[in-house]
mmCIF file of C-alpha atoms (C1' of nucleotides) in Angstrom:
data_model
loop_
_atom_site.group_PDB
_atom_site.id
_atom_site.type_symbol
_atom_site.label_atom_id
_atom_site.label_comp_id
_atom_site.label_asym_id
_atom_site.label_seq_id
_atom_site.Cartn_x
_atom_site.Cartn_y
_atom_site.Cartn_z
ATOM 1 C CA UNK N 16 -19.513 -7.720 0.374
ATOM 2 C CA UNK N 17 -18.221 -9.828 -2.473
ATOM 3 C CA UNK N 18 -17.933 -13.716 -1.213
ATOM 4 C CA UNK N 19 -17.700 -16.965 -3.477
ATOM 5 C CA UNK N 20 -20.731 -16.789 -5.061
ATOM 6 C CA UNK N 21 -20.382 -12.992 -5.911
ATOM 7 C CA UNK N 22 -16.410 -13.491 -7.183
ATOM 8 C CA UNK N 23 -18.034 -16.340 -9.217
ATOM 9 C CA UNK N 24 -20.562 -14.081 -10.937
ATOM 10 C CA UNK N 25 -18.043 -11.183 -11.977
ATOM 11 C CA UNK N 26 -15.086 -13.548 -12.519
ATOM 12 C CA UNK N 27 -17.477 -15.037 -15.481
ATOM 13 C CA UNK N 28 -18.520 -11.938 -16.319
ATOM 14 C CA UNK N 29 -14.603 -10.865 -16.805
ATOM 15 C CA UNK N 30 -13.613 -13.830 -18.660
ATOM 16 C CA UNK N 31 -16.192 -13.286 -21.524
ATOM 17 C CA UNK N 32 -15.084 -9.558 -22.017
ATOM 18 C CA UNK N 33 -11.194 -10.035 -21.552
ATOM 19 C CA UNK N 34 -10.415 -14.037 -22.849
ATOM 20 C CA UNK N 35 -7.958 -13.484 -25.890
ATOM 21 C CA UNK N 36 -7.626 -9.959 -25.291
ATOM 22 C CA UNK N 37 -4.369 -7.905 -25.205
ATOM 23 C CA UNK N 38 -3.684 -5.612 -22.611
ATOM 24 C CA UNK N 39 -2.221 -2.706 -24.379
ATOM 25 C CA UNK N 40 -1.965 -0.162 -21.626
ATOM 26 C CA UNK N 41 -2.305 0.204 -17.814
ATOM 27 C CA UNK N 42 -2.848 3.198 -15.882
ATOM 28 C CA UNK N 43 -3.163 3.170 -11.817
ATOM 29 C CA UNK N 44 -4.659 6.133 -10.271
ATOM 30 C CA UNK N 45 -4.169 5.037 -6.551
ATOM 31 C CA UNK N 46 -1.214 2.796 -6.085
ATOM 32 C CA UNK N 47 -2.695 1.941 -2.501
ATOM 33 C CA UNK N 48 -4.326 -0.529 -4.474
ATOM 34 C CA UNK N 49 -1.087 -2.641 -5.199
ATOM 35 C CA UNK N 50 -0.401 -3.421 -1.462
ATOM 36 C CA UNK N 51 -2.382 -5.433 0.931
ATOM 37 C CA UNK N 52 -4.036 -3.664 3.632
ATOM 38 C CA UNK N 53 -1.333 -4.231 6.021
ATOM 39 C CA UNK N 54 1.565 -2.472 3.240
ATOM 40 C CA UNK N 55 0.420 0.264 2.219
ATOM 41 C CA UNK N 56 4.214 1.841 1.324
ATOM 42 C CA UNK N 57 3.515 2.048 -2.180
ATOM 43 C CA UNK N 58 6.209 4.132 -3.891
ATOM 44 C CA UNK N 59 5.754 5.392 -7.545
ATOM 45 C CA UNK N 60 7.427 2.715 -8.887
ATOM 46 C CA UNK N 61 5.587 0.069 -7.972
ATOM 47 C CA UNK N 62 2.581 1.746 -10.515
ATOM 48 C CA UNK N 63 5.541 1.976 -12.777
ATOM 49 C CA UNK N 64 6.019 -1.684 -12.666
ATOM 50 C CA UNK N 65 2.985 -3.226 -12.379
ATOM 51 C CA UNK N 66 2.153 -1.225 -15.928
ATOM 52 C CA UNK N 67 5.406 -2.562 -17.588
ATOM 53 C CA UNK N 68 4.730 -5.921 -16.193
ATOM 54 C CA UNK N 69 1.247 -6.150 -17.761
ATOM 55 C CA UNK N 70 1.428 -3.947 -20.719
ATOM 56 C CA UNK N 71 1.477 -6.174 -23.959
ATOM 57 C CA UNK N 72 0.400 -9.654 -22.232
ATOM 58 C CA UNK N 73 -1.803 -11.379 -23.545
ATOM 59 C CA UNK N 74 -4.830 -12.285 -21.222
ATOM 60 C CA UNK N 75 -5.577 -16.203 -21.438
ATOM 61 C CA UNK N 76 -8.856 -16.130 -19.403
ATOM 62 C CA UNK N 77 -9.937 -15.070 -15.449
ATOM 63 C CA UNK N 78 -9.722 -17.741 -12.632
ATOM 64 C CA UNK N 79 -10.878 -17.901 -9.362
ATOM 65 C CA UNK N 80 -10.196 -19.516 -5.900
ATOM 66 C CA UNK N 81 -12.724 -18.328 -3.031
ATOM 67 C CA UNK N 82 -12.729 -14.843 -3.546
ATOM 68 C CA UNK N 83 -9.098 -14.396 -5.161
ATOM 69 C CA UNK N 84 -9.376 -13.966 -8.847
ATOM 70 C CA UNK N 85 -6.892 -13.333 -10.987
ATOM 71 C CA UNK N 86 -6.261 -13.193 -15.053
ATOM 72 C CA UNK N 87 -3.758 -15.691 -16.328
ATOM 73 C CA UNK N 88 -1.328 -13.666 -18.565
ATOM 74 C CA UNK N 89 0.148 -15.363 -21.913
ATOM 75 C CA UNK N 90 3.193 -13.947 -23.792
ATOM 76 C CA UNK N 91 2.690 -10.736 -26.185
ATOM 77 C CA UNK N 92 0.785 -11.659 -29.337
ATOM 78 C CA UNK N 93 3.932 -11.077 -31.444
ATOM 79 C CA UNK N 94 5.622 -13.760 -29.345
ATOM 80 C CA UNK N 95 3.266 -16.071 -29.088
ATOM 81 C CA UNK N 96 3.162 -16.428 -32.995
ATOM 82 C CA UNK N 97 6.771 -17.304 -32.708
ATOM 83 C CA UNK N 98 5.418 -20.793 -31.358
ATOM 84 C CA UNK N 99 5.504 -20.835 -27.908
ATOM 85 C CA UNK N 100 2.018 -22.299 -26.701
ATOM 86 C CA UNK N 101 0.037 -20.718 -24.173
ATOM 87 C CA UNK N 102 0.961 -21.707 -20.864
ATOM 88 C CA UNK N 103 0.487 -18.997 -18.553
ATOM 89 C CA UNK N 104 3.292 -17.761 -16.565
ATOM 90 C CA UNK N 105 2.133 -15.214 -15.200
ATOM 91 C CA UNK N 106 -0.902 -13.822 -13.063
ATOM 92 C CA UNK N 107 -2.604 -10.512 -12.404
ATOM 93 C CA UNK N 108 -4.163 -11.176 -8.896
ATOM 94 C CA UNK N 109 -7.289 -9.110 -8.289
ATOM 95 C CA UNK N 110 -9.039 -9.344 -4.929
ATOM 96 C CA UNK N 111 -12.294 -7.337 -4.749
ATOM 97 C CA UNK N 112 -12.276 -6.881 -0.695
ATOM 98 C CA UNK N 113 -14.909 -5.347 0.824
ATOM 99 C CA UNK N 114 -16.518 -3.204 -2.401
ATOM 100 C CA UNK N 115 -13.812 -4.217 -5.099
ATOM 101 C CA UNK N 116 -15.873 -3.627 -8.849
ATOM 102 C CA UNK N 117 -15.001 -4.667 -11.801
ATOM 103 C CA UNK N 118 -16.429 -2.480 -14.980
ATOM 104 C CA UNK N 119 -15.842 -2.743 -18.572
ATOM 105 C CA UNK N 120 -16.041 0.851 -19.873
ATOM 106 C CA UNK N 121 -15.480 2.667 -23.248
ATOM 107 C CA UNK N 122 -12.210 5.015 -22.856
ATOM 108 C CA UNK N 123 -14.557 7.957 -23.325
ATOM 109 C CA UNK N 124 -16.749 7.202 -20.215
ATOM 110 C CA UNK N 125 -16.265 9.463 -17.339
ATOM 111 C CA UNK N 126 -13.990 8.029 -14.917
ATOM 112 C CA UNK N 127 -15.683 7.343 -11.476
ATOM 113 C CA UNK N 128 -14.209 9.373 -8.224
ATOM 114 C CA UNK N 129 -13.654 6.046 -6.747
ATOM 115 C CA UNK N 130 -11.436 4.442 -9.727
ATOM 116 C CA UNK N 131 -8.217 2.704 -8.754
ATOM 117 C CA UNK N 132 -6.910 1.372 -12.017
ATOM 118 C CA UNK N 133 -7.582 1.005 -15.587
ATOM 119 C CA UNK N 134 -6.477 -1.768 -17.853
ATOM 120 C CA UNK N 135 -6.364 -0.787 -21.646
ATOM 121 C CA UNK N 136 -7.385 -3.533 -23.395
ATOM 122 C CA UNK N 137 -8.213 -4.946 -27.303
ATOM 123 C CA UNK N 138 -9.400 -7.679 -28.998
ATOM 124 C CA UNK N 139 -7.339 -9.650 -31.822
ATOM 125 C CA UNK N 140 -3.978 -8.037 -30.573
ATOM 126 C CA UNK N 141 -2.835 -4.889 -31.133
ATOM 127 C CA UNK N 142 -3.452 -4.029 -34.578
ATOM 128 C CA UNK N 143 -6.420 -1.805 -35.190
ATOM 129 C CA UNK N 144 -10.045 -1.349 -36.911
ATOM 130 C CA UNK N 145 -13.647 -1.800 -36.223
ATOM 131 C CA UNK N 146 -13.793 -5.025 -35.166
ATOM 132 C CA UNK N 147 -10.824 -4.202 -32.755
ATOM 133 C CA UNK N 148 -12.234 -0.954 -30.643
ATOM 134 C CA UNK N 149 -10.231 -0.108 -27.663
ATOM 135 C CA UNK N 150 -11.937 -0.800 -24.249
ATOM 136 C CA UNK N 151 -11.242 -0.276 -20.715
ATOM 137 C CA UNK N 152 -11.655 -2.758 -17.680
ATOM 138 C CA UNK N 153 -11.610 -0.163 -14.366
ATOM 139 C CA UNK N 154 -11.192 -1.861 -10.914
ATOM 140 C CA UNK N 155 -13.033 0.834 -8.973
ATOM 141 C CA UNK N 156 -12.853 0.354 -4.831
ATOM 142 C CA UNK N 157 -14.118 2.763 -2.338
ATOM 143 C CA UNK N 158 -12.463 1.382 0.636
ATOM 144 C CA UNK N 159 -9.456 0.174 -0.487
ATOM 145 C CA UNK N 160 -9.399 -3.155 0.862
ATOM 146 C CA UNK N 161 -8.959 -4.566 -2.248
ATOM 147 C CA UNK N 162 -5.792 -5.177 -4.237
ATOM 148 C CA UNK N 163 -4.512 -5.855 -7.458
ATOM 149 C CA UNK N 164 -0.627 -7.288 -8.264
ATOM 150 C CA UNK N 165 1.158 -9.030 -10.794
ATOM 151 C CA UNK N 166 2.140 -12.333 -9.664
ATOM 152 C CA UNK N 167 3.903 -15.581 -10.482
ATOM 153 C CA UNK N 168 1.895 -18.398 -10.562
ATOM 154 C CA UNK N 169 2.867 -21.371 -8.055
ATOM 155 C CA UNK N 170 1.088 -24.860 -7.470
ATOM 156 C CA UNK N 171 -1.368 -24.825 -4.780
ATOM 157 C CA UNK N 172 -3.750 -27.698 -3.414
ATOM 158 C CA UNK N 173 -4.107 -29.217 -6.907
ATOM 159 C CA UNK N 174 -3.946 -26.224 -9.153
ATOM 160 C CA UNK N 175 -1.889 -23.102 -10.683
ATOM 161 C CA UNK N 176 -2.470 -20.294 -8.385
ATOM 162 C CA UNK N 177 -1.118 -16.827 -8.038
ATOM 163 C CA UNK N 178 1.955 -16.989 -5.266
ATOM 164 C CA UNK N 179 0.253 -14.796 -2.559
ATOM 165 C CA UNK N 180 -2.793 -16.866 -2.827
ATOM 166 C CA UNK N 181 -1.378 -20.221 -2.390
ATOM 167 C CA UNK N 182 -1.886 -20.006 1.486
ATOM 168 C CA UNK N 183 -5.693 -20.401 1.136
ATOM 169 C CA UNK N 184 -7.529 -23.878 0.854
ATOM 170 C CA UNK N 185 -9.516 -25.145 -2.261
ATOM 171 C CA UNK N 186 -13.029 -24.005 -2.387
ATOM 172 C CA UNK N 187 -16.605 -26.099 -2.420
ATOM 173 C CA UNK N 188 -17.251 -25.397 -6.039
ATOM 174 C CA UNK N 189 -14.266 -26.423 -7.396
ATOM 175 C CA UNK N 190 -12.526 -29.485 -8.495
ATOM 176 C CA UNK N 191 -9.727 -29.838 -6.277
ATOM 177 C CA UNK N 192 -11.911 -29.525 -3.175
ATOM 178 C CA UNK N 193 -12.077 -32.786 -0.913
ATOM 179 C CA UNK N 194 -14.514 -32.582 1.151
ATOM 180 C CA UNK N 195 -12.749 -35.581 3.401
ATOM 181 C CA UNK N 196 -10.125 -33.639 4.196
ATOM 182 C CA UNK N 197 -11.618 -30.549 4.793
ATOM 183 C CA UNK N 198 -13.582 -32.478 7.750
ATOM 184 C CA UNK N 199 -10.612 -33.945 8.955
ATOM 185 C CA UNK N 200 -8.877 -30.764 9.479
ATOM 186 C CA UNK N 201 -11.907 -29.074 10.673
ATOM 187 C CA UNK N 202 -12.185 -31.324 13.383
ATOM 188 C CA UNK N 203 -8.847 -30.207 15.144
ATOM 189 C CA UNK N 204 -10.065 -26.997 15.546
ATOM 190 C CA UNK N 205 -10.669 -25.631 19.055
ATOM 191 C CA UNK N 206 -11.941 -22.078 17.869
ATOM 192 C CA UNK N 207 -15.806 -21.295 17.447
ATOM 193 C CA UNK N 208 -17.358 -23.424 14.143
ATOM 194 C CA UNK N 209 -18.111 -19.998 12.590
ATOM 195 C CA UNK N 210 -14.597 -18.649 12.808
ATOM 196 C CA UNK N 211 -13.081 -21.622 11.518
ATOM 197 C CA UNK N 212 -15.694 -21.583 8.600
ATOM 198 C CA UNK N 213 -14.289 -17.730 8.008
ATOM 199 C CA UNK N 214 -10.469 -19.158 7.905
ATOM 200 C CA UNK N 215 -9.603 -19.265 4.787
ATOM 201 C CA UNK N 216 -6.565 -21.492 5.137
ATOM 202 C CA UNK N 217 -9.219 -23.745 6.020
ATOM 203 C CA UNK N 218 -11.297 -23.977 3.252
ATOM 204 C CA UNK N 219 -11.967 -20.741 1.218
ATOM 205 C CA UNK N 220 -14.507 -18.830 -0.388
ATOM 206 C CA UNK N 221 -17.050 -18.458 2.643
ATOM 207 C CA UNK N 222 -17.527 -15.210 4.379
ATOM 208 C CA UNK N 223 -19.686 -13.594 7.038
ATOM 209 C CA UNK N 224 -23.073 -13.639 5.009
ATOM 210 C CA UNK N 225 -22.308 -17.401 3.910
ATOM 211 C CA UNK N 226 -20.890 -18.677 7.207
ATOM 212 C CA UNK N 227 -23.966 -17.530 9.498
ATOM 213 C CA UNK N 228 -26.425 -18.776 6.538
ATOM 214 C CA UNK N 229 -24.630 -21.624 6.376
ATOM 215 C CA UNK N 230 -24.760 -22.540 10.468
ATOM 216 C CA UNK N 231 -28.525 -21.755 9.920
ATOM 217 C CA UNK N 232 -29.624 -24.069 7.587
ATOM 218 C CA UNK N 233 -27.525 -27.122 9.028
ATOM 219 C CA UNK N 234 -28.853 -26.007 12.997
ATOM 220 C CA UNK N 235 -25.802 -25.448 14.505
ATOM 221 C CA UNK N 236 -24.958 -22.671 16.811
ATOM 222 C CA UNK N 237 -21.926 -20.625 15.834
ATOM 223 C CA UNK N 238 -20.216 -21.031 18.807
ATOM 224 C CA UNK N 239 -20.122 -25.114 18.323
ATOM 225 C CA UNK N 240 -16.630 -26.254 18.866
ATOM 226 C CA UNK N 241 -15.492 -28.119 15.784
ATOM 227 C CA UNK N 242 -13.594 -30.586 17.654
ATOM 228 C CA UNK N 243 -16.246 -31.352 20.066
ATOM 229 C CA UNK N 244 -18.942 -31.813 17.434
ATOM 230 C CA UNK N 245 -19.910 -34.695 15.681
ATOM 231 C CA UNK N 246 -18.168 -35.190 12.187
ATOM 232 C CA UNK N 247 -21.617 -35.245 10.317
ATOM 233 C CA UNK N 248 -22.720 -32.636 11.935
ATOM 234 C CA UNK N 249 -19.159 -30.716 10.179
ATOM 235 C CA UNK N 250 -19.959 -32.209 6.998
ATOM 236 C CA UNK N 251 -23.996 -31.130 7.294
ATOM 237 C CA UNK N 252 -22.639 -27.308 7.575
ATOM 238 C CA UNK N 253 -20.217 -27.944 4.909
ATOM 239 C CA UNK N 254 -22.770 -29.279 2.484
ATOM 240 C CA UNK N 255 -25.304 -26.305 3.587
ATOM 241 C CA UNK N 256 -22.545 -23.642 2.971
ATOM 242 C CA UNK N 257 -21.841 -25.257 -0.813
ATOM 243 C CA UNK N 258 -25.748 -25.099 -1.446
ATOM 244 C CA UNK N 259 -26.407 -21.523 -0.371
ATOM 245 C CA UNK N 260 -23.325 -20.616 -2.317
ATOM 246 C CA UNK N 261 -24.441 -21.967 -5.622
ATOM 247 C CA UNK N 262 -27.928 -21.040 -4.784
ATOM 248 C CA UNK N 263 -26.746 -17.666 -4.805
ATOM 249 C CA UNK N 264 -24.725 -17.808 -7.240
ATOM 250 C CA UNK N 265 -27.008 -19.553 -9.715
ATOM 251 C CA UNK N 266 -29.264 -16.108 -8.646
ATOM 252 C CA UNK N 267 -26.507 -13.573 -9.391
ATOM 253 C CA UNK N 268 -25.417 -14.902 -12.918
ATOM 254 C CA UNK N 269 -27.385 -11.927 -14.268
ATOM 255 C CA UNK N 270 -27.525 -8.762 -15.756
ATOM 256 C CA UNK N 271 -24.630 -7.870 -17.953
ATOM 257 C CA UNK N 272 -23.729 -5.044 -20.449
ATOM 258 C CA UNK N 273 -20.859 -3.388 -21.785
ATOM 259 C CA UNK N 274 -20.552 -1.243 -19.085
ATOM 260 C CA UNK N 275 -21.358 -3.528 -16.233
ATOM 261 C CA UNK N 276 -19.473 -6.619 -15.180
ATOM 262 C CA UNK N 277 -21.896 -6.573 -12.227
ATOM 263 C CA UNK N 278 -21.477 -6.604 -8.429
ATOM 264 C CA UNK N 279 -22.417 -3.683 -6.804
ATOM 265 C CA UNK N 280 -20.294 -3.706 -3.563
ATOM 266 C CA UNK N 281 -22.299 -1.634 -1.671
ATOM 267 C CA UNK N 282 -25.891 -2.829 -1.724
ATOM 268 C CA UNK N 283 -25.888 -6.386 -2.696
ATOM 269 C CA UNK N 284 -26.701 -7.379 -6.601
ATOM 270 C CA UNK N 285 -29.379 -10.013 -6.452
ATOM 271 C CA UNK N 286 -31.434 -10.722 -3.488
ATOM 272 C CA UNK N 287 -29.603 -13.822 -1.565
ATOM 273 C CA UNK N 288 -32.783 -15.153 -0.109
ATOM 274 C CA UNK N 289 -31.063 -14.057 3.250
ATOM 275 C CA UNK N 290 -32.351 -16.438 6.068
ATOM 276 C CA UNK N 291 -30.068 -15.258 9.037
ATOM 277 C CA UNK N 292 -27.753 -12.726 8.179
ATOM 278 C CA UNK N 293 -28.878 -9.024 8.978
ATOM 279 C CA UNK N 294 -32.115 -10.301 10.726
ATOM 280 C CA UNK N 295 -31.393 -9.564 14.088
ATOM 281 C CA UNK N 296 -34.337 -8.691 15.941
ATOM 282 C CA UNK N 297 -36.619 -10.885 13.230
ATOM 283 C CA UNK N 298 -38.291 -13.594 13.505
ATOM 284 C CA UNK N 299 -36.746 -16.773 13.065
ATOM 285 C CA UNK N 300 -38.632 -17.887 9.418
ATOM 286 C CA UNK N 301 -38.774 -21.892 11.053
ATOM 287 C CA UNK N 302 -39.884 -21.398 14.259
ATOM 288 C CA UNK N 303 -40.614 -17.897 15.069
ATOM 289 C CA UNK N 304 -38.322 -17.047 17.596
ATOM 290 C CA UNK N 305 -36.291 -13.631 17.626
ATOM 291 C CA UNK N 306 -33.137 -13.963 15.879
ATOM 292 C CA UNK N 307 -29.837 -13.099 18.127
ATOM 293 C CA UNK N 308 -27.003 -10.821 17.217
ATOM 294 C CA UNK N 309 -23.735 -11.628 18.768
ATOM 295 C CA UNK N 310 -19.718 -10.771 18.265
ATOM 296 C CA UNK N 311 -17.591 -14.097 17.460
ATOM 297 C CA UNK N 312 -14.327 -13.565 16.528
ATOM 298 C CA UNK N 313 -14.597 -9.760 16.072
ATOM 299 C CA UNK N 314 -17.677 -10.531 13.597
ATOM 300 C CA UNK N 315 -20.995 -10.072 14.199
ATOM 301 C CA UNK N 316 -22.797 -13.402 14.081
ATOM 302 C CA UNK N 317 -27.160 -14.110 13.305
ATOM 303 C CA UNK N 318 -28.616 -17.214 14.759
ATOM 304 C CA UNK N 319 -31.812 -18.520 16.032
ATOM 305 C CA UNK N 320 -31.455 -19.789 19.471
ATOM 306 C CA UNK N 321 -33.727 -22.161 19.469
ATOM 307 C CA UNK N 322 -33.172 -24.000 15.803
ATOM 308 C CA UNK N 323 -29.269 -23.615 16.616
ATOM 309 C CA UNK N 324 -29.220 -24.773 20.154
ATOM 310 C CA UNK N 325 -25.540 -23.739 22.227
ATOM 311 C CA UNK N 326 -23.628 -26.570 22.599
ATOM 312 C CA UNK N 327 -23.364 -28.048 25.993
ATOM 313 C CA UNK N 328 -19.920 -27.989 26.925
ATOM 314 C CA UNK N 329 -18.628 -28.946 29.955
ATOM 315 C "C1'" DA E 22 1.924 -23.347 16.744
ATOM 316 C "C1'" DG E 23 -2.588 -22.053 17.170
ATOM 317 C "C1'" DA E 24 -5.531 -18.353 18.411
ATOM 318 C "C1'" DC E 25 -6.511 -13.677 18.750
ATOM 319 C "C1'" DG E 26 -6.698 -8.754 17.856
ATOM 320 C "C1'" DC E 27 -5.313 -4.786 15.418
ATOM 321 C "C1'" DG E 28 -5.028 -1.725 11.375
ATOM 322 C "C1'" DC E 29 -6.098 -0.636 6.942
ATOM 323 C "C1'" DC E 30 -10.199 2.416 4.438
ATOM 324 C "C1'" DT E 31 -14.546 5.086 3.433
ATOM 325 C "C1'" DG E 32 -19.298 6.326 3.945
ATOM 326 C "C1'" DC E 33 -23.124 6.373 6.484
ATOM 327 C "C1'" DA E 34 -26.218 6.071 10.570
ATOM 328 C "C1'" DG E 35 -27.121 7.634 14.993
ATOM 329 C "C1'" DG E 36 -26.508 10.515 19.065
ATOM 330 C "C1'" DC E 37 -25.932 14.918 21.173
ATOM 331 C "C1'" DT S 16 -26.961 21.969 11.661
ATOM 332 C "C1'" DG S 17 -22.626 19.877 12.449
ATOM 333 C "C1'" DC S 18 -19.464 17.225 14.710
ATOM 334 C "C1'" DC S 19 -18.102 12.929 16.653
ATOM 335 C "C1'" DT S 20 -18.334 8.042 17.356
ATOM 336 C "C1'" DG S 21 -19.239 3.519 15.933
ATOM 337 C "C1'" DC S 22 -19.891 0.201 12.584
ATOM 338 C "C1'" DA S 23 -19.299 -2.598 8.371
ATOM 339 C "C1'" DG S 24 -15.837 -6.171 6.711
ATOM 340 C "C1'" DG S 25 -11.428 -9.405 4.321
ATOM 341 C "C1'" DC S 26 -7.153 -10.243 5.290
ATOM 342 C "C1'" DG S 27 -2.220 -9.808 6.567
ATOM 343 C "C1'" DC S 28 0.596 -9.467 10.227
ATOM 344 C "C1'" DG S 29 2.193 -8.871 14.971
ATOM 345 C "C1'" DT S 30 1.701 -10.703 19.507
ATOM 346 C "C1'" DC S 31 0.874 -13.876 23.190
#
DNA sequence: AGACGCGCCTGCAGGC
DNA sequence: TGCCTGCAGGCGCGTC
């Protein structure tokens, strides 16, 4: 379940491999993955054009916001020597979803069942030689909950983001985030804390995992309402859900090969050090009290009762 | 307008 | 053994 911390890790892991190269080909074995979730009406041309779109850009390097990544696309390398200087114009959104991988791959490798697309890509442009050997980066899903689409890139909170992505708030680790605001805005909610911590209009990047870790380490009980709670209390879960992410994400920077840009969707890559999440039934590692499981907003939610006392509404 | 709930997917665990 | 149900979850969109 890929959140900041595990975008992070394969978005560097993607830049190293595809900065500077060309995409020279495209192939997409499942065009399910070029709609969301909720349009899934993919017609045959819609492959057709995300392969003409990309085919021939030139990739400048791989971004991230929360857990939207995308590559910024340059002109053709034939162009580009024209003159023009790289300024992207162009994005190729890639959202890993619930097991979204990423995996660079020799064109020879044995395409796994659960493949989606291929990008063809090459170093140096398109001419060829040893230095320049083909290679393949394969966005392989097994639920489908991930996407991929070619996208213009808009300004968003303070940056150049892809245009379906420009709905959802900076994140903690980057530059344009302000914490200020984010507590500000926070603080008109009237939904539980740990659904508004999940809305990623909000502030982005945080997920189940995070969000319950996050309510864990500050003491506060998921079902806090924001606008009834104390503004330092807001910015204490803030600052714990920015140090478990780049806690985690300081663990997960390992591990890479050729034919591995990491994250394995399914059972976790590194060991997150969980203290909450998926210890129902566990004892609490502060105080020893069993760990409760509930449903908030549809997701289940781990919290100690007694560290993260309910709030006392009335 | 904010809040909520559904549907999209697949694989696996658990019950009968 | 095999079938069925439920669950996991991010996110877009429809609904109230």
């Amino acid at each position: 379940m890929p959140e900041l911390p595990e975008v992070e890790s394969v978005r560097l892991g993607v830049h190293e491999w595809t900065a500077g190269a060309t995409i020279t080909g495209a192939e997409v074995i499942d065009p399910r993955i070029l709609g969301t979730t909720s349009q899934r009406r993919i017609d045959a041309s819609a492959a057709d054009g995300f392969v003409a779109a990309v085919t021939g850009r030139r990739i400048i390097g791989a971004e991230r916001r929360g857990k939207f990544m995308w590559l910024t696309l340059g002109e053709t390398p034939a162009l580009d020597q024209l003159g023009g200087h790289e300024a992207p114009d162009l994005s190729l959104l890639i959202h890993l979803g619930m097991s979204g991988q990423l995996r660079v791959h020799q064109p020879s490798d044995e395409i796994h069942r659960h493949t989606r697309a291929i990008l063809r890509l090459q170093r140096g442009g398109a001419q060829s030689g040893p230095a320049h050997e083909p290679y393949e980066l394969r966005f392989i899903d097994q639920r489908i909950f991930g996407h991929l689409g070619v996208q213009p890139l808009v300004h968003a909170s303070g940056r150049l983001v892809p245009a379906s992505a420009n709905h959802i708030a900076a994140d903690p680790l980057e530059a344009a985030f302000e914490p200020g605001l984010t507590i500000t805005a926070l603080a008109k909610k009237r939904t539980a804390l740990k659904s508004a911590l999940l809305d990623q209009t909000l502030l982005s990047g945080i997920g189940n995992i995070y969000a319950d870790e996050a309510l864990f380490r500050a003491g506060i009980h998921p079902l806090a309402i924001p606008a009834r709670t104390r503004q330092s209390r807001l910015a204490a879960v803030l600052e714990s859900a920015t140090r478990v992410m780049s806690d985690a994400l300081q663990a997960g920077g390992t591990s890479f090969d050729a034919l591995y840009v990491n994250v394995n969707g399914e059972s976790g890559y590194f060991d997150r050090a969980l203290l909450a999440y998926g210890r129902g039934g566990q004892e609490c590692v502060r105080c020893g009290t069993e760990i409760e499981k509930m449903t908030i907003g549809g997701r289940t939610s781990h919290f100690c009762p007694n560290c993260q006392k309910p709030p006392r509404y009335r």
